Each structure stands twice: as C-alpha cells, then as structure tokens.
PDB file of C-alpha atoms and ligand atoms in Angstrom:
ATOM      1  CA  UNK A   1       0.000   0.000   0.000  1.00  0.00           C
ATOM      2  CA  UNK A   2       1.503   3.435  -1.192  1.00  0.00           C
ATOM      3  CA  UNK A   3       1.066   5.481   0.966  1.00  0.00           C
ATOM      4  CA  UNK A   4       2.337   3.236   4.253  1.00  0.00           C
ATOM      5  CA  UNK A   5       5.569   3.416   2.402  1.00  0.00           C
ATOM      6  CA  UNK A   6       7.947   5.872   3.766  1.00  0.00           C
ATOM      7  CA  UNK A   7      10.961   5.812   1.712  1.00  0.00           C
ATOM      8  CA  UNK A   8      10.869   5.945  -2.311  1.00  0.00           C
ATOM      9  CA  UNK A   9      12.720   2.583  -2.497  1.00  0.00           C
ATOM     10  CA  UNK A  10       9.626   0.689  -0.760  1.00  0.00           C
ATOM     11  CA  UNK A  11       7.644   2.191  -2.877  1.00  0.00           C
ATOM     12  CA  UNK A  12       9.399   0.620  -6.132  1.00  0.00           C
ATOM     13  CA  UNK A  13       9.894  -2.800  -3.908  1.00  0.00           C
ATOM     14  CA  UNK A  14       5.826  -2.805  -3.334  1.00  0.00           C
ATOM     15  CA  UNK A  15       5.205  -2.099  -7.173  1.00  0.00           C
ATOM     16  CA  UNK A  16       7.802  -4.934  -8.347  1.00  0.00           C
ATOM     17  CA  UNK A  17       6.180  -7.274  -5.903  1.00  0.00           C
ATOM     18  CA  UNK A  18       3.188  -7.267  -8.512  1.00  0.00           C
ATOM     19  CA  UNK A  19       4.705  -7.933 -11.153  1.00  0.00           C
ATOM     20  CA  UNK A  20       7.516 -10.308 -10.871  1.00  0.00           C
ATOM     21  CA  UNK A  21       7.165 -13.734 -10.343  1.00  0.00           C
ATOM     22  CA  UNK A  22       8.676 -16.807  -8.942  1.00  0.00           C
ATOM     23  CA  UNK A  23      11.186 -18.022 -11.620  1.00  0.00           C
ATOM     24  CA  UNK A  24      11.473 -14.828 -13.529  1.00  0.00           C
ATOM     25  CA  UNK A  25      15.101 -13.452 -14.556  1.00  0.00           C
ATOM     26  CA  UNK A  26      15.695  -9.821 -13.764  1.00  0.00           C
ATOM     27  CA  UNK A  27      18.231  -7.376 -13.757  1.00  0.00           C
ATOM     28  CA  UNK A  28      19.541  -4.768 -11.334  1.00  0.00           C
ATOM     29  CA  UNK A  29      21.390  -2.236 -13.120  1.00  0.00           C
ATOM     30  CA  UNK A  30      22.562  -0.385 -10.196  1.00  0.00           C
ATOM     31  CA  UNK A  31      23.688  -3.068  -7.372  1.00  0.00           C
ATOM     32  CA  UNK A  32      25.338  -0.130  -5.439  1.00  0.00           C
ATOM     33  CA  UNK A  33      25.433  -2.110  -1.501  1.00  0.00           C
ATOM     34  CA  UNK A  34      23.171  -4.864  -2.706  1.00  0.00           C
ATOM     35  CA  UNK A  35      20.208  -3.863  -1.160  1.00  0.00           C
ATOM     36  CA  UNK A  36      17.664  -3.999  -4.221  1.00  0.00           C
ATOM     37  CA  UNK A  37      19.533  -7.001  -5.804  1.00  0.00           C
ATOM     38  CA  UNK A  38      18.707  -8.764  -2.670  1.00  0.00           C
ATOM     39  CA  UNK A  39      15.339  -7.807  -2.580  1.00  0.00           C
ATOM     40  CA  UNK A  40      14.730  -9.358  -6.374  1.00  0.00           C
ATOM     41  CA  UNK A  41      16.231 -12.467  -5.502  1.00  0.00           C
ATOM     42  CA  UNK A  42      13.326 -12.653  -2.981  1.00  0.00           C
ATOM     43  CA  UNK A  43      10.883 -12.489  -5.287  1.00  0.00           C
ATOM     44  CA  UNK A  44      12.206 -14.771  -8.074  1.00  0.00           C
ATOM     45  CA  UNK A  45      13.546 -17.702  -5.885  1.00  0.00           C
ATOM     46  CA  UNK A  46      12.419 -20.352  -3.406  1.00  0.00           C
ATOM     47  CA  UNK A  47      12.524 -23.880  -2.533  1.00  0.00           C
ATOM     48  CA  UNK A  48      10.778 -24.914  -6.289  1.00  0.00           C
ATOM     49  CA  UNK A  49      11.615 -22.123  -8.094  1.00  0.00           C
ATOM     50  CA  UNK A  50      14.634 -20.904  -9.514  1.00  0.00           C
ATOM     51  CA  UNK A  51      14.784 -17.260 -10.689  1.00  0.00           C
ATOM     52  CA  UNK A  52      17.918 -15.274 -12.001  1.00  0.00           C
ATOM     53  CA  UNK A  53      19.488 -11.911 -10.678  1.00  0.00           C
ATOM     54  CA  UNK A  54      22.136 -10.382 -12.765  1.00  0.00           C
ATOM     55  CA  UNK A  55      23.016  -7.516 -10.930  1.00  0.00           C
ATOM     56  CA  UNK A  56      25.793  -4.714 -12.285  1.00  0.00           C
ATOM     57  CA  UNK A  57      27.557  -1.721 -11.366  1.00  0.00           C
ATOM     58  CA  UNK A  58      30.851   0.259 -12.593  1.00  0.00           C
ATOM     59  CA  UNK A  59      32.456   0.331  -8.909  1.00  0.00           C
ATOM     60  CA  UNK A  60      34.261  -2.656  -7.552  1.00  0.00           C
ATOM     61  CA  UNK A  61      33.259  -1.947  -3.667  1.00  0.00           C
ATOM     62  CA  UNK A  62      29.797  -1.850  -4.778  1.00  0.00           C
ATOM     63  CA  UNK A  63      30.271  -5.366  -5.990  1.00  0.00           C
ATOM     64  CA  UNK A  64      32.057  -6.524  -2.969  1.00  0.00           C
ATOM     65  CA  UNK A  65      29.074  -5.042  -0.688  1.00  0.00           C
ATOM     66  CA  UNK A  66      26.763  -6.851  -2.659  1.00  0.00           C
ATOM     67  CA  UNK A  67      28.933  -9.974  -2.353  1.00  0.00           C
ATOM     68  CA  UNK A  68      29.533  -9.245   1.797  1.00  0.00           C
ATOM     69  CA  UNK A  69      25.287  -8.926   1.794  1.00  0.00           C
ATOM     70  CA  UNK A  70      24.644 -11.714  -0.021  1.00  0.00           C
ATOM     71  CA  UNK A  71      26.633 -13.676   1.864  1.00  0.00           C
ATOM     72  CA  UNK A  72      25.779 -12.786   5.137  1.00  0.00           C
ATOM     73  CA  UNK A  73      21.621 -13.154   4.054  1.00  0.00           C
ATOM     74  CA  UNK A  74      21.258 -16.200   1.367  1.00  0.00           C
ATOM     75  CA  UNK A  75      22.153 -19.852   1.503  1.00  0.00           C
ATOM     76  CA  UNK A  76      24.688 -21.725  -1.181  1.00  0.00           C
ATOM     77  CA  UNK A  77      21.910 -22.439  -3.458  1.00  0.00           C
ATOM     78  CA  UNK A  78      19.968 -19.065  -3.626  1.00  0.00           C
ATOM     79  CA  UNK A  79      23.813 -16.993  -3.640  1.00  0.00           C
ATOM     80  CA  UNK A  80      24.379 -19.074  -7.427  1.00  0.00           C
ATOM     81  CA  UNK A  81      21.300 -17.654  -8.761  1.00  0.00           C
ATOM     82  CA  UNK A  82      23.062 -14.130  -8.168  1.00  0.00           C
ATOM     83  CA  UNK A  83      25.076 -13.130 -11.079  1.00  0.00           C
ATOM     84  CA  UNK A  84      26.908 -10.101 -10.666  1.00  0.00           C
ATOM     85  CA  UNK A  85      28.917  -7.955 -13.372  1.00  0.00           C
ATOM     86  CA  UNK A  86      31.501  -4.992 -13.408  1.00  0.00           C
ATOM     87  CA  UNK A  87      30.141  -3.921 -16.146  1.00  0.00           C
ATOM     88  CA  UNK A  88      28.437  -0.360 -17.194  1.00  0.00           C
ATOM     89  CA  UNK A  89      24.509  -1.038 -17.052  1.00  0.00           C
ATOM     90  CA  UNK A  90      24.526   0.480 -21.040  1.00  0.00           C
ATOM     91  CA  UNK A  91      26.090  -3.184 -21.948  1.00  0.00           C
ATOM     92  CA  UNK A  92      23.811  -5.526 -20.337  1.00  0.00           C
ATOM     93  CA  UNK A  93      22.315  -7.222 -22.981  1.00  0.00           C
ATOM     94  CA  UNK A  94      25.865  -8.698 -23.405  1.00  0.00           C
ATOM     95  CA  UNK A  95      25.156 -10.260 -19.803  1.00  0.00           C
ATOM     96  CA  UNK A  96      22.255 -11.910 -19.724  1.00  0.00           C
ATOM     97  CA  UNK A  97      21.441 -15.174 -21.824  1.00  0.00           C
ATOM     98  CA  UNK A  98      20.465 -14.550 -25.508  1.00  0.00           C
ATOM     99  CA  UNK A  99      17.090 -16.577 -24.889  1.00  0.00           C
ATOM    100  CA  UNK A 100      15.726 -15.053 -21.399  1.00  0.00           C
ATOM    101  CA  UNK A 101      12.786 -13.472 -20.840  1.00  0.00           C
ATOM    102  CA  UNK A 102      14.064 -10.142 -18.646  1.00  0.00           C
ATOM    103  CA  UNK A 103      10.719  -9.390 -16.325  1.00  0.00           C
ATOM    104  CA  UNK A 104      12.605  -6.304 -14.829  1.00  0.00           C
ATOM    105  CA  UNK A 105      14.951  -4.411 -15.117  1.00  0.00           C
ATOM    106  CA  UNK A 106      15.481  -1.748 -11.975  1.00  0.00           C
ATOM    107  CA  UNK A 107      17.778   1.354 -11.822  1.00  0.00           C
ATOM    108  CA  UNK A 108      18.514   3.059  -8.683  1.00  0.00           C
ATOM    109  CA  UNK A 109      20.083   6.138 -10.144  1.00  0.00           C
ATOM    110  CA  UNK A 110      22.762   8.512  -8.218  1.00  0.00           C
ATOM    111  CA  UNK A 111      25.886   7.754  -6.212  1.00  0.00           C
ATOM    112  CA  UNK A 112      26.467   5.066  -3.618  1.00  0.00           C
ATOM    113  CA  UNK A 113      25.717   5.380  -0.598  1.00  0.00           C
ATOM    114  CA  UNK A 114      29.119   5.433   1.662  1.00  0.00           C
ATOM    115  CA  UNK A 115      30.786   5.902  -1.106  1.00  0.00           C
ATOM    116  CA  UNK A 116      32.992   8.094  -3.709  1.00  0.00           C
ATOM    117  CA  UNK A 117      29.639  10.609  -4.276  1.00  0.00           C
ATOM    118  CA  UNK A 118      31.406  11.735  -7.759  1.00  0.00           C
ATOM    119  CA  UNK A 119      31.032   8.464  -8.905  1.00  0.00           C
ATOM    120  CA  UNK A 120      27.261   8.822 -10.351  1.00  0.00           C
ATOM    121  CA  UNK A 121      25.019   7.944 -12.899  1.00  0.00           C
ATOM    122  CA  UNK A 122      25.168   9.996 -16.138  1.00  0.00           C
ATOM    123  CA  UNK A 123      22.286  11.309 -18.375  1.00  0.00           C
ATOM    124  CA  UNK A 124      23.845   9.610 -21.176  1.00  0.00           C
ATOM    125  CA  UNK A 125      24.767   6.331 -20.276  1.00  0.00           C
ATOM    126  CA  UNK A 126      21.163   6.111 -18.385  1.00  0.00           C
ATOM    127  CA  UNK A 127      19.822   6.466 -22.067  1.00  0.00           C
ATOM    128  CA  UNK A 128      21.849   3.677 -23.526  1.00  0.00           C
ATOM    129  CA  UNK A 129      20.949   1.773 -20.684  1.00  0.00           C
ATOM    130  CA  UNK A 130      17.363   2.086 -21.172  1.00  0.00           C
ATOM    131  CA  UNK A 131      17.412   1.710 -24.239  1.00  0.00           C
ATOM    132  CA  UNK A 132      19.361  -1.455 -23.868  1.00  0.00           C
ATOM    133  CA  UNK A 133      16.415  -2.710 -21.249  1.00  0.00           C
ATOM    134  CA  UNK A 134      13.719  -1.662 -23.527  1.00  0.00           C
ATOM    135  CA  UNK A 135      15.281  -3.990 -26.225  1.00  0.00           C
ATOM    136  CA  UNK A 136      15.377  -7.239 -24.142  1.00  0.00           C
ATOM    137  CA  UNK A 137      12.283  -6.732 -21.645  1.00  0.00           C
ATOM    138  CA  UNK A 138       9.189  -9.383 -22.018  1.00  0.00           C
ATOM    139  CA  UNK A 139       6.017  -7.999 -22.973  1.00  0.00           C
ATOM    140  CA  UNK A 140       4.340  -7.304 -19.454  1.00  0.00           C
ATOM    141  CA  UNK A 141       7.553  -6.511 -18.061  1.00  0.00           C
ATOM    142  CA  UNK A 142       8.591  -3.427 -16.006  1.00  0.00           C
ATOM    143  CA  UNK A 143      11.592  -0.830 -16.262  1.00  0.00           C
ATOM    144  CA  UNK A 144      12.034   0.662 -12.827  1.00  0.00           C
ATOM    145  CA  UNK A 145      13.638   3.960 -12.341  1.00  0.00           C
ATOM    146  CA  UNK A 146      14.617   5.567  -9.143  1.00  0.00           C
ATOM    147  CA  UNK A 147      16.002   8.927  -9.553  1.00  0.00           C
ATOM    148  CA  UNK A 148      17.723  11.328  -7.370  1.00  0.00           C
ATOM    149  CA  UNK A 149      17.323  14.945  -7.938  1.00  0.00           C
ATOM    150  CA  UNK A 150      19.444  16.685  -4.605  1.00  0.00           C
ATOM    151  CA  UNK A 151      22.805  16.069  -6.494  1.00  0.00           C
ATOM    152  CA  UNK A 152      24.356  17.938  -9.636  1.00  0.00           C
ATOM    153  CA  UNK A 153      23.035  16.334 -12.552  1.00  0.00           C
ATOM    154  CA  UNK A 154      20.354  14.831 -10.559  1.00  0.00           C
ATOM    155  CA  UNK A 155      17.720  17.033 -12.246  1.00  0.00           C
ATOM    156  CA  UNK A 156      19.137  17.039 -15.595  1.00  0.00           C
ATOM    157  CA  UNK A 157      18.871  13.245 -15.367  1.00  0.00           C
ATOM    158  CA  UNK A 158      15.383  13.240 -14.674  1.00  0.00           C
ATOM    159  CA  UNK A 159      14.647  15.107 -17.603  1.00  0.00           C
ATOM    160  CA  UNK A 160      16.340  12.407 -19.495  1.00  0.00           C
ATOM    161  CA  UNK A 161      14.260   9.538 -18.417  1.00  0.00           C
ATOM    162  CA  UNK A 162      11.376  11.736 -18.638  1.00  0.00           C
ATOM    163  CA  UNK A 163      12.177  12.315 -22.390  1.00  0.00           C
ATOM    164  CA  UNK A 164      12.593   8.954 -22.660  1.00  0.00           C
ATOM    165  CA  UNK A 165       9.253   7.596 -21.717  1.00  0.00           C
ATOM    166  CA  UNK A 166       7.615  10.478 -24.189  1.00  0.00           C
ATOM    167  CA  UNK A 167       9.217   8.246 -26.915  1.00  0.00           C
ATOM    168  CA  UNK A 168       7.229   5.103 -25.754  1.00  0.00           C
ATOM    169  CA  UNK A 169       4.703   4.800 -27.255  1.00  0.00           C
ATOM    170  CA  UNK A 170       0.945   5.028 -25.833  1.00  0.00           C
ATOM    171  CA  UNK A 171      -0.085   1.251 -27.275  1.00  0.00           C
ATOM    172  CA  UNK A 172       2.491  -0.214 -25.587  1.00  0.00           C
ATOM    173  CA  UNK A 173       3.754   1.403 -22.193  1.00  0.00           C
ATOM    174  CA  UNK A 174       2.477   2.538 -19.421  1.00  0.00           C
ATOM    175  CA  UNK A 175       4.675   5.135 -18.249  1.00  0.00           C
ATOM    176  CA  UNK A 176       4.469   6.901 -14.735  1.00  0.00           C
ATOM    177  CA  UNK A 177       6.076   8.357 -11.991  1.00  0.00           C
ATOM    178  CA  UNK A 178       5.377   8.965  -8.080  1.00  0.00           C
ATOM    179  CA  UNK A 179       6.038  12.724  -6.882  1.00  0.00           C
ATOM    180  CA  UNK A 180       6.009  13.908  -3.420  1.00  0.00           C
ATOM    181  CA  UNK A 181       4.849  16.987  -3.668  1.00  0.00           C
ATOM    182  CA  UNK A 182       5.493  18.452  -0.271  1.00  0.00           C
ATOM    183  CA  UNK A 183       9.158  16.455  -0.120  1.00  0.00           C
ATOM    184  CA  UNK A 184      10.664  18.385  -3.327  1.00  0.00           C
ATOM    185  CA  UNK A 185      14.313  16.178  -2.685  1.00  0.00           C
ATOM    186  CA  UNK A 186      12.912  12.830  -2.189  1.00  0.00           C
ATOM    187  CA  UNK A 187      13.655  10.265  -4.817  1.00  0.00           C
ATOM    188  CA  UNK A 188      11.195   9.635  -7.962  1.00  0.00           C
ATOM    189  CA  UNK A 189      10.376   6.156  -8.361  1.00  0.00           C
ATOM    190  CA  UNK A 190       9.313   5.990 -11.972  1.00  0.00           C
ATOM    191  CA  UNK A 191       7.796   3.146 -13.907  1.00  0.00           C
ATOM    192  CA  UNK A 192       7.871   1.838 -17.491  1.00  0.00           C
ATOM    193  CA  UNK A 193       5.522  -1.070 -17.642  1.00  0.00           C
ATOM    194  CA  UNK A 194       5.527  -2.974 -21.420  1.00  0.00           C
ATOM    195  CA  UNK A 195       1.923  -4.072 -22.236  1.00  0.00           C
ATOM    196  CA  UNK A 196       2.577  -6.275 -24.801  1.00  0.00           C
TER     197      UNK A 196
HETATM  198  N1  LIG B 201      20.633  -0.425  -5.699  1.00  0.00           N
HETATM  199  C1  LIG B 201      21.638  -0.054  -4.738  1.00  0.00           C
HETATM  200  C2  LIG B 201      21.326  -0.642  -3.378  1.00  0.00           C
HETATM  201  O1  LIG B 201      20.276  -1.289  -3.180  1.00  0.00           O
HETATM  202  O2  LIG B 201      22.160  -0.455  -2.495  1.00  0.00           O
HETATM  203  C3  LIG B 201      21.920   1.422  -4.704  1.00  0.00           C
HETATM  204  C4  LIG B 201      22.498   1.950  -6.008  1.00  0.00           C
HETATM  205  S1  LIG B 201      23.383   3.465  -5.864  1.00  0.00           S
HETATM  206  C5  LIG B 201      22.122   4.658  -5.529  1.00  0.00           C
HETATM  207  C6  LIG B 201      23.834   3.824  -7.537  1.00  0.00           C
HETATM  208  C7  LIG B 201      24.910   2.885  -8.089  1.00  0.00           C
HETATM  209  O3  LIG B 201      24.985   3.069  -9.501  1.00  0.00           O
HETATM  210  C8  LIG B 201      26.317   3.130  -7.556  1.00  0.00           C
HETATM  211  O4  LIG B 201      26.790   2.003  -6.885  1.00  0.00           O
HETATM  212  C9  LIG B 201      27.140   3.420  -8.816  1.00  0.00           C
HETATM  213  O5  LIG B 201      28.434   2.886  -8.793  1.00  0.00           O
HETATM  214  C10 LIG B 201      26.298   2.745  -9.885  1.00  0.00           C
HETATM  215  N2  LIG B 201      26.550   3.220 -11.243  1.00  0.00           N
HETATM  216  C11 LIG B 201      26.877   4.472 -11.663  1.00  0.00           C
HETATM  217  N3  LIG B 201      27.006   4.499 -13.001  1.00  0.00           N
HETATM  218  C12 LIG B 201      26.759   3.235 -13.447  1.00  0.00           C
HETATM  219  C13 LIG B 201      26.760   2.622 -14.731  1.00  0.00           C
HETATM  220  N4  LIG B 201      27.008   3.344 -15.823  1.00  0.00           N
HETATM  221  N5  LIG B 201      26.478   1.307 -14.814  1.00  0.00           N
HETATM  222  C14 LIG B 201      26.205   0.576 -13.696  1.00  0.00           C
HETATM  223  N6  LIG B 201      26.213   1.104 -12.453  1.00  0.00           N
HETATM  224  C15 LIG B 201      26.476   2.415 -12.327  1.00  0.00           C
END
C-alpha cells in the first residue's frame, strides 16, 4: 500500500512485488550495496523455483558489498542464482542469456551510498541503458527507475528519463512516476511497464 511506504525505495519494492514472479530473470542495473539485488532475488527464488538476478555496477566496492550482503543473508543455493557484473549497465544485454525473458529491469540512479559521491550515474549512459532494457524486456515486463534529484546532474537526469518515456509509445507502455509533492528532494520512483 503506497502510501504506508515511507521511503521511495519501498515504494518501487511494493510495485515490483506485482509484477515479478517466482522463476522470472531480472536485472539490477545499479547493485550499489546490494540492497535492491537482494530484494529481487526474494521475489524470483524459493525452494521450487529458480529465478535469475544479474546484478551490475561500474564500482568494484559496490560489488564486494553486494557480495559481503549476499553472503551474510542467502544460503549456497539461492547466492548461485546471483550473477553479478563490473560492467556499465549500457552493456547488459551482453550479460544476460540470448534466450531469457528479462521481467525487470530496476535502476537506482545517483551515487552510492558510503561511497565516492562523484562516482554517479550519467544522463547519457542512463539512455543507452534504457534503451538497452527496452530492447530485451518481455512484454508485461517493467523498467524501474529511481532517480535522485538533490545532487548535480540529478535534475538534468530526470529530464532524461522523462524524455525517454515520451518516446514510448501510448499502445504499448504505461509510463508513470510517483512525486512527493510536499518532499521536493525525495527520490522519484518511476515506472515503465511494457503491455505487450
Ligand atoms: N541499488 C543499490 C542498493 O540497493 O544499495 C543502490 C544503487 S546506488 C544509488 C547507484 C549505483 O549506480 C552506484 O553504486 C554506482 O556505482 C552505480 N553506477 C553508476 N554508473 C553506473 C553505470 N554506468 N552502470 C552501472 N552502475 C552504475
């Protein structure tokens, strides 16, 4: 339920919990300290089922906090259906298995948390990126976008994506995004859901 979510990350966590589903493969494009990549594997694995993660990000110690997190939280079993790249999220189609069927693919946009905050996200590899997850995402299948606007570039990025999702067209995405008005610095989760 929206509005019992506090922080803009729940918010994207509650919408993906409708629409993945046990055995899917999805992609986290922005693993940062493992957080979200942990949260998918939740939804795509258990005892019978056995979804796929492939998480990714440019920074080494954002890999090895995913690593230390997954680790310390999942079993041998679940931990192998973790993939994780060092790779920049524009080239994931290179990463994920020519014949899968990509549910979602999520982007938590910005720097890392505890970490070097000039290393961010830029406007233009965002692009490729989603234009790389647009290209391998199943038909009811979700794009989801959280996006900081309190850094530099923060706001110029969000015009990006916004551009972006005026180039989808009406027949087959459903494009939206969750404001808070009266918090004009929180994150923007944004969604790009593929009807068919
Ligand atoms: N999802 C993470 C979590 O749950 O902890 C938080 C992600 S953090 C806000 C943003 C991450 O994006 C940083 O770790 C940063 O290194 C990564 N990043 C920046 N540019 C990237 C790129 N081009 N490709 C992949 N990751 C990138």
């Amino acid at each position: 339920y929206v509005f019992g979510k506090k922080r803009a990350t729940d918010v994207a966590h509650m919408v993906w919990e409708h629409v993945v589903q046990k055995g899917d493969t999805v992609i986290d494009a922005t693993c940062g300290n493992g957080f979200d990549t942990l949260a998918m594997l939740n939804l795509v694995a258990d005892d019978s089922h056995d979804g796929h993660v492939y998480a990714l990000d440019i920074q080494k110690d954002a890999l090895d906090n995913t690593s230390l997190l997954l680790e310390k939280s999942l079993n041998s079993k679940e931990r192998q259906l973790v993939k994780l790249f060092n790779i920049c999220h524009s080239k994931m189609n290179g990463v994920v298995p020519r014949n899968a069927l990509v549910r979602l693919v999520a982007f938590n946009l910005g720097y890392l948390p505890g970490g070097d905050k000039e290393i961010i996200t830029r406007s233009e590899t965002t692009l490729l990126a989603l234009e790389a997850a647009k290209r391998i995402l199943m038909p009811e299948g979700l794009i989801s976008i959280l996006v900081y606007v309190g850094h530099p570039g923060g706001r110029e990025e969000l015009e990006a994506v916004e551009s972006f999702a005026a180039g989808l067209s009406v027949e087959n995405w459903i494009c939206c995004k969750v404001q808070m008005l009266n918090r004009p610095c929180a994150p923007i989760p944004i969604f790009f859901f593929r009807r068919r």
